[in-house]
PDB file of C-alpha atoms in Angstrom:
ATOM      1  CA  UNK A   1     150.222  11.961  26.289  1.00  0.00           C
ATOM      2  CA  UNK A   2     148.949  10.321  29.231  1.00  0.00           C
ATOM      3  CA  UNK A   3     145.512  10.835  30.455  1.00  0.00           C
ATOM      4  CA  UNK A   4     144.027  10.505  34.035  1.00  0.00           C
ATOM      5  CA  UNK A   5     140.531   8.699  33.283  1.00  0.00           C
ATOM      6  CA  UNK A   6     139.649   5.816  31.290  1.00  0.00           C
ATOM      7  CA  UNK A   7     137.594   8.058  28.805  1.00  0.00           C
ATOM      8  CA  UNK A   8     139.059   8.862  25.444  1.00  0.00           C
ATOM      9  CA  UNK A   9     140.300  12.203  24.792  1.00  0.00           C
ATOM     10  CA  UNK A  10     137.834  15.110  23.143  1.00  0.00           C
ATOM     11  CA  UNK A  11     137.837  15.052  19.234  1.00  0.00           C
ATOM     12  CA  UNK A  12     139.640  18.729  19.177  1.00  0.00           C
ATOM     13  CA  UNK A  13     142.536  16.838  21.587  1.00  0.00           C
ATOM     14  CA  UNK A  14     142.713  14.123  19.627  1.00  0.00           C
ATOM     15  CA  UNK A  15     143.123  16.268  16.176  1.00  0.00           C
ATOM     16  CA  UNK A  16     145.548  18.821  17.936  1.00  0.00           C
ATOM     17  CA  UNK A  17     148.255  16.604  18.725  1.00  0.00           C
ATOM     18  CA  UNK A  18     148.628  14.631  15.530  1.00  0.00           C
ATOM     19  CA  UNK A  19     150.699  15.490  12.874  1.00  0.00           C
ATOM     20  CA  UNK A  20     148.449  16.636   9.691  1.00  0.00           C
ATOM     21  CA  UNK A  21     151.402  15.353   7.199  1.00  0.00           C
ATOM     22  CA  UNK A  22     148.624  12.883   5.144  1.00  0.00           C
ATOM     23  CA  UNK A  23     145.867  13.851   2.713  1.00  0.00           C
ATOM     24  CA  UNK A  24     144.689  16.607   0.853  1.00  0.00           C
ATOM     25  CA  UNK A  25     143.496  18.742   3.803  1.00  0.00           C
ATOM     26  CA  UNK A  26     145.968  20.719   6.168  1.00  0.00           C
ATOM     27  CA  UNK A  27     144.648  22.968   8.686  1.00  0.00           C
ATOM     28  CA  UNK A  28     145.031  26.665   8.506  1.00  0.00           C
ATOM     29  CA  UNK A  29     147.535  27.686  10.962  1.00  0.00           C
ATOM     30  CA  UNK A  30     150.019  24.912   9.946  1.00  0.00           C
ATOM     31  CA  UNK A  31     153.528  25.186   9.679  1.00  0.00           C
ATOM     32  CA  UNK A  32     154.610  22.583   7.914  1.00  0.00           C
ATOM     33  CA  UNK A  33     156.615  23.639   4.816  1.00  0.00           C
ATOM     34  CA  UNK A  34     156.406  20.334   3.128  1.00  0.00           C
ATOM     35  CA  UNK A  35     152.994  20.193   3.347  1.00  0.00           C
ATOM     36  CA  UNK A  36     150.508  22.423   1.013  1.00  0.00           C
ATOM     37  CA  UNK A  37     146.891  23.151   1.152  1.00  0.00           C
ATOM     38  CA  UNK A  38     145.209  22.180  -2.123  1.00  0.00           C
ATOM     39  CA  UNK A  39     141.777  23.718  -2.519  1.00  0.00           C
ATOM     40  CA  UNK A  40     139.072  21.759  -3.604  1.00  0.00           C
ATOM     41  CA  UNK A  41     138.277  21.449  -6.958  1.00  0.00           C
ATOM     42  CA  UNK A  42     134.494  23.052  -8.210  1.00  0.00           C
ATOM     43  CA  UNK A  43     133.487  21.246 -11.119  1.00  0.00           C
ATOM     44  CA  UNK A  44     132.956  23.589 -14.214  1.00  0.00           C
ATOM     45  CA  UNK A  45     129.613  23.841 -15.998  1.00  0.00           C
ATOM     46  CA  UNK A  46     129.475  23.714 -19.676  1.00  0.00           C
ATOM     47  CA  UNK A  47     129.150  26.550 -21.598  1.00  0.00           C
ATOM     48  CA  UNK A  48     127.968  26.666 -25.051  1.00  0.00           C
ATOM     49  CA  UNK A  49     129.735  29.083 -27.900  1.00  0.00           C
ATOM     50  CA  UNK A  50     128.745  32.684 -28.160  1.00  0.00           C
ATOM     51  CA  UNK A  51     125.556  33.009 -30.539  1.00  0.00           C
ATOM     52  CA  UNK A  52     124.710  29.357 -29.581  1.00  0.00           C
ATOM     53  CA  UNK A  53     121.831  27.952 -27.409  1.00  0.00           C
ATOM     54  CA  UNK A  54     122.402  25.499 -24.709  1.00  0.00           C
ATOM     55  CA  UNK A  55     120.991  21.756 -25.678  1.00  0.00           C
ATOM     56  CA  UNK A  56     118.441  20.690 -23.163  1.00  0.00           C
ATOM     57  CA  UNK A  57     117.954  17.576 -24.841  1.00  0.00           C
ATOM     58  CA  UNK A  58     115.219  16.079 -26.872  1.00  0.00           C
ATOM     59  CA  UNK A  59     111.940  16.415 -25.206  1.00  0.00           C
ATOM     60  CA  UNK A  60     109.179  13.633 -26.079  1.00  0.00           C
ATOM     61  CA  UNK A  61     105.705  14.482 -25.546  1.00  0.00           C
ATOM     62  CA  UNK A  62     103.951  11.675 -24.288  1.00  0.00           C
ATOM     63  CA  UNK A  63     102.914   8.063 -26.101  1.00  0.00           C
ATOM     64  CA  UNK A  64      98.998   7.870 -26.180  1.00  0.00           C
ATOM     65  CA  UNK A  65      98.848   3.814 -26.817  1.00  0.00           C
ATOM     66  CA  UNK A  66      95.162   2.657 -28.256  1.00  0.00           C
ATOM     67  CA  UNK A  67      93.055  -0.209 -27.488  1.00  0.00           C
ATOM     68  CA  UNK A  68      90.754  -1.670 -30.345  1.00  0.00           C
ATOM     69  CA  UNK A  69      88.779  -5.340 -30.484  1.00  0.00           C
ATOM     70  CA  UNK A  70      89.237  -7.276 -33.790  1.00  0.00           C
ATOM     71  CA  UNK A  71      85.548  -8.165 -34.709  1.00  0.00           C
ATOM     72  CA  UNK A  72      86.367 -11.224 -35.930  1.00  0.00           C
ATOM     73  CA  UNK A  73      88.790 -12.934 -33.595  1.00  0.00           C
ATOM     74  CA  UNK A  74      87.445 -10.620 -30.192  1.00  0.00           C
ATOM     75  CA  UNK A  75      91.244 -10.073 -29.776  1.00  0.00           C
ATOM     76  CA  UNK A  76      92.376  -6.689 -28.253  1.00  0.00           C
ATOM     77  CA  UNK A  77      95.067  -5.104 -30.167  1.00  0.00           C
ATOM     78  CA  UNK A  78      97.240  -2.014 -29.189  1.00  0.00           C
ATOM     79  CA  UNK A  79      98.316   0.576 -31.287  1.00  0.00           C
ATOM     80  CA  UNK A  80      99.479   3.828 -31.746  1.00  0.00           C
ATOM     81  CA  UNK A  81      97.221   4.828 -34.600  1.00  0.00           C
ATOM     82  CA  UNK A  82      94.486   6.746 -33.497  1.00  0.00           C
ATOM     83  CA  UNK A  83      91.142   5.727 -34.040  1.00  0.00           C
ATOM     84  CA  UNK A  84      90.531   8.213 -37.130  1.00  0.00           C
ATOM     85  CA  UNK A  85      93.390   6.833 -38.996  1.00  0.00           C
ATOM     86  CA  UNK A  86      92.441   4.734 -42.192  1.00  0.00           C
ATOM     87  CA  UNK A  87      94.041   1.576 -41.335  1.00  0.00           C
ATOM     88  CA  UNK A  88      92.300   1.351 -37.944  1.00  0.00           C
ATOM     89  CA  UNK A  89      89.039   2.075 -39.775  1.00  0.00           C
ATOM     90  CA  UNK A  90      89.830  -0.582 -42.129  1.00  0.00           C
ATOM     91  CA  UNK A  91      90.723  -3.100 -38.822  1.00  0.00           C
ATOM     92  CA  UNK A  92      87.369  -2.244 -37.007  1.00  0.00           C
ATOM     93  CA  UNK A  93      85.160  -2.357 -40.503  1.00  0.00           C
ATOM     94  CA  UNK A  94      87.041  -4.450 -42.763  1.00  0.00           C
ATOM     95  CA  UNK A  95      88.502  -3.445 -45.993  1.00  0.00           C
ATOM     96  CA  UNK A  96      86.755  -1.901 -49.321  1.00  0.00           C
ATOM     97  CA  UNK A  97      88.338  -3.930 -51.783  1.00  0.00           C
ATOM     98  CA  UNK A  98      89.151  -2.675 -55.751  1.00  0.00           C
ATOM     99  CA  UNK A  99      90.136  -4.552 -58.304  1.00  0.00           C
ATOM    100  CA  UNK A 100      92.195  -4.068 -61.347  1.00  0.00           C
ATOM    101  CA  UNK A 101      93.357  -6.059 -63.998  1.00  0.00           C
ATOM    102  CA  UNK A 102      96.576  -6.147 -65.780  1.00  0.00           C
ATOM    103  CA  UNK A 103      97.306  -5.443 -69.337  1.00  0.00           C
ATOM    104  CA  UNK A 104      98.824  -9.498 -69.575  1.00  0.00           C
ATOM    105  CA  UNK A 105      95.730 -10.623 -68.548  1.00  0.00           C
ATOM    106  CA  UNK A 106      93.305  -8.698 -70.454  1.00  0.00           C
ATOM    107  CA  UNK A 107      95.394  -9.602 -73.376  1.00  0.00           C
ATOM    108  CA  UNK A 108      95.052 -13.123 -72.960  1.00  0.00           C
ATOM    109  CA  UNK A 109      91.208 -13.028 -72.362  1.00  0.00           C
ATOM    110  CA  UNK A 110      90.514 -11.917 -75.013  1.00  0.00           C
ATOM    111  CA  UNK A 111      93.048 -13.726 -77.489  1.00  0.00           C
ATOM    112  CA  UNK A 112      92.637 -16.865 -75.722  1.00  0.00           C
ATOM    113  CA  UNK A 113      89.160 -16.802 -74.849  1.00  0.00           C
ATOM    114  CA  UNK A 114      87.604 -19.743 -72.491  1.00  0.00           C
ATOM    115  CA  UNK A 115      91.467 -19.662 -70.730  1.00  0.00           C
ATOM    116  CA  UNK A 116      91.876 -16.616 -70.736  1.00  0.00           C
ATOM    117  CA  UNK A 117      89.620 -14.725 -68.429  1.00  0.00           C
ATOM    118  CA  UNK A 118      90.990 -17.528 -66.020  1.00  0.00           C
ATOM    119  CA  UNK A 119      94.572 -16.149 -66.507  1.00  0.00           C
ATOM    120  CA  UNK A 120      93.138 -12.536 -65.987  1.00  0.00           C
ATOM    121  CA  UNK A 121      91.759 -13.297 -63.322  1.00  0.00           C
ATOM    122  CA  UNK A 122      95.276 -14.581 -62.112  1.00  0.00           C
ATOM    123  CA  UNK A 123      96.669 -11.196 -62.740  1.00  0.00           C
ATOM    124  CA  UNK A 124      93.960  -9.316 -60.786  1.00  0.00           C
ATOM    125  CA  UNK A 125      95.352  -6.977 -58.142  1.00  0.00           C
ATOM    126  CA  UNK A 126      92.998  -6.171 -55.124  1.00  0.00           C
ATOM    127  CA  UNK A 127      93.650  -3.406 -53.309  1.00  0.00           C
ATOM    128  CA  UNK A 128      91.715  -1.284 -50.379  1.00  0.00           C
ATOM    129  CA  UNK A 129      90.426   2.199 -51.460  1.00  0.00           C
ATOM    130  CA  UNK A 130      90.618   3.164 -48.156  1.00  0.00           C
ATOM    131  CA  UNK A 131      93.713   2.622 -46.833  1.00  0.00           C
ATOM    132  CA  UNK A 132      95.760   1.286 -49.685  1.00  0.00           C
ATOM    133  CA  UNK A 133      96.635  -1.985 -48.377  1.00  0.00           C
ATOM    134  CA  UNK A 134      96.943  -4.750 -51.132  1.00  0.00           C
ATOM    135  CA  UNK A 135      94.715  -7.664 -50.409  1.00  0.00           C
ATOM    136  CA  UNK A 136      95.986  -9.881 -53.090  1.00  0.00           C
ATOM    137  CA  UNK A 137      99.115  -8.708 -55.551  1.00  0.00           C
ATOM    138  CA  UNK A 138      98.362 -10.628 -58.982  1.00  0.00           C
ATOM    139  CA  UNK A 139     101.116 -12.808 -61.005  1.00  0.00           C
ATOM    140  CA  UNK A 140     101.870 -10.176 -62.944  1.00  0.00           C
ATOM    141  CA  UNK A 141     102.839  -7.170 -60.555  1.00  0.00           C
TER     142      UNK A 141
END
């Protein structure tokens, strides 16, 4: 088709005299037997069983993160222990220690007695009261 101006022809010109024979899409009032109109595709949402509940996913509530000073070293520490918790008592105010003594040791304190109590005191295990953590495990345990 030859056209009179130097403009290019109008989009609807342009489409209506090519040949639709490429890609998915053919127009309505086609005529073309070899070519077929394919409808697009929806995608499909997933449906759970019958009886069960759709999963949403796990849901997190949201990470409170602590700040505490170490009183000895003026370091700032994170956690995620709140304040209340035992161990964080124990970091702010230090550990109340406990001692107990092992059976070996006892024994050989008194059987043994100027050595001994130094061997008891070798299997003496320290441990806080408040929040359980063992300052110093003996030989023996």
């Amino acid at each position: 088709m030859i056209y009179s101006n130097d403009q290019p022809p109008a989009y609807e010109a342009a489409m209506m005299t090519q040949a639709h024979t490429h890609g998915p899409y053919v127009p309505a009032g086609s005529t073309d037997a070899k070519v077929v109109k394919v409808p697009p595709q929806q995608p499909q949402a997933f449906s759970p069983p019958m009886g069960a509940s759709p999963f949403h996913g796990p849901s997190m509530p949201p990470t409170t993160v602590y700040n505490y000073r170490h009183p000895q070293s003026g370091e700032i520490i994170s956690s995620l222990l709140p304040p209340d918790h035992p161990q964080m008592i124990c970091l702010q105010q230090g550990h109340i220690p406990h001692s107990k003594f092992g059976i070996l040791g006892i024994v050989a304190a008194v059987f043994w007695f100027p050595l001994g109590v130094g061997l008891c005191l070798l299997d003496r295990r320290v441990q806080c009261t408040r929040c359980g953590h063992v300052i110093e495990e003996g030989m023996c345990g």
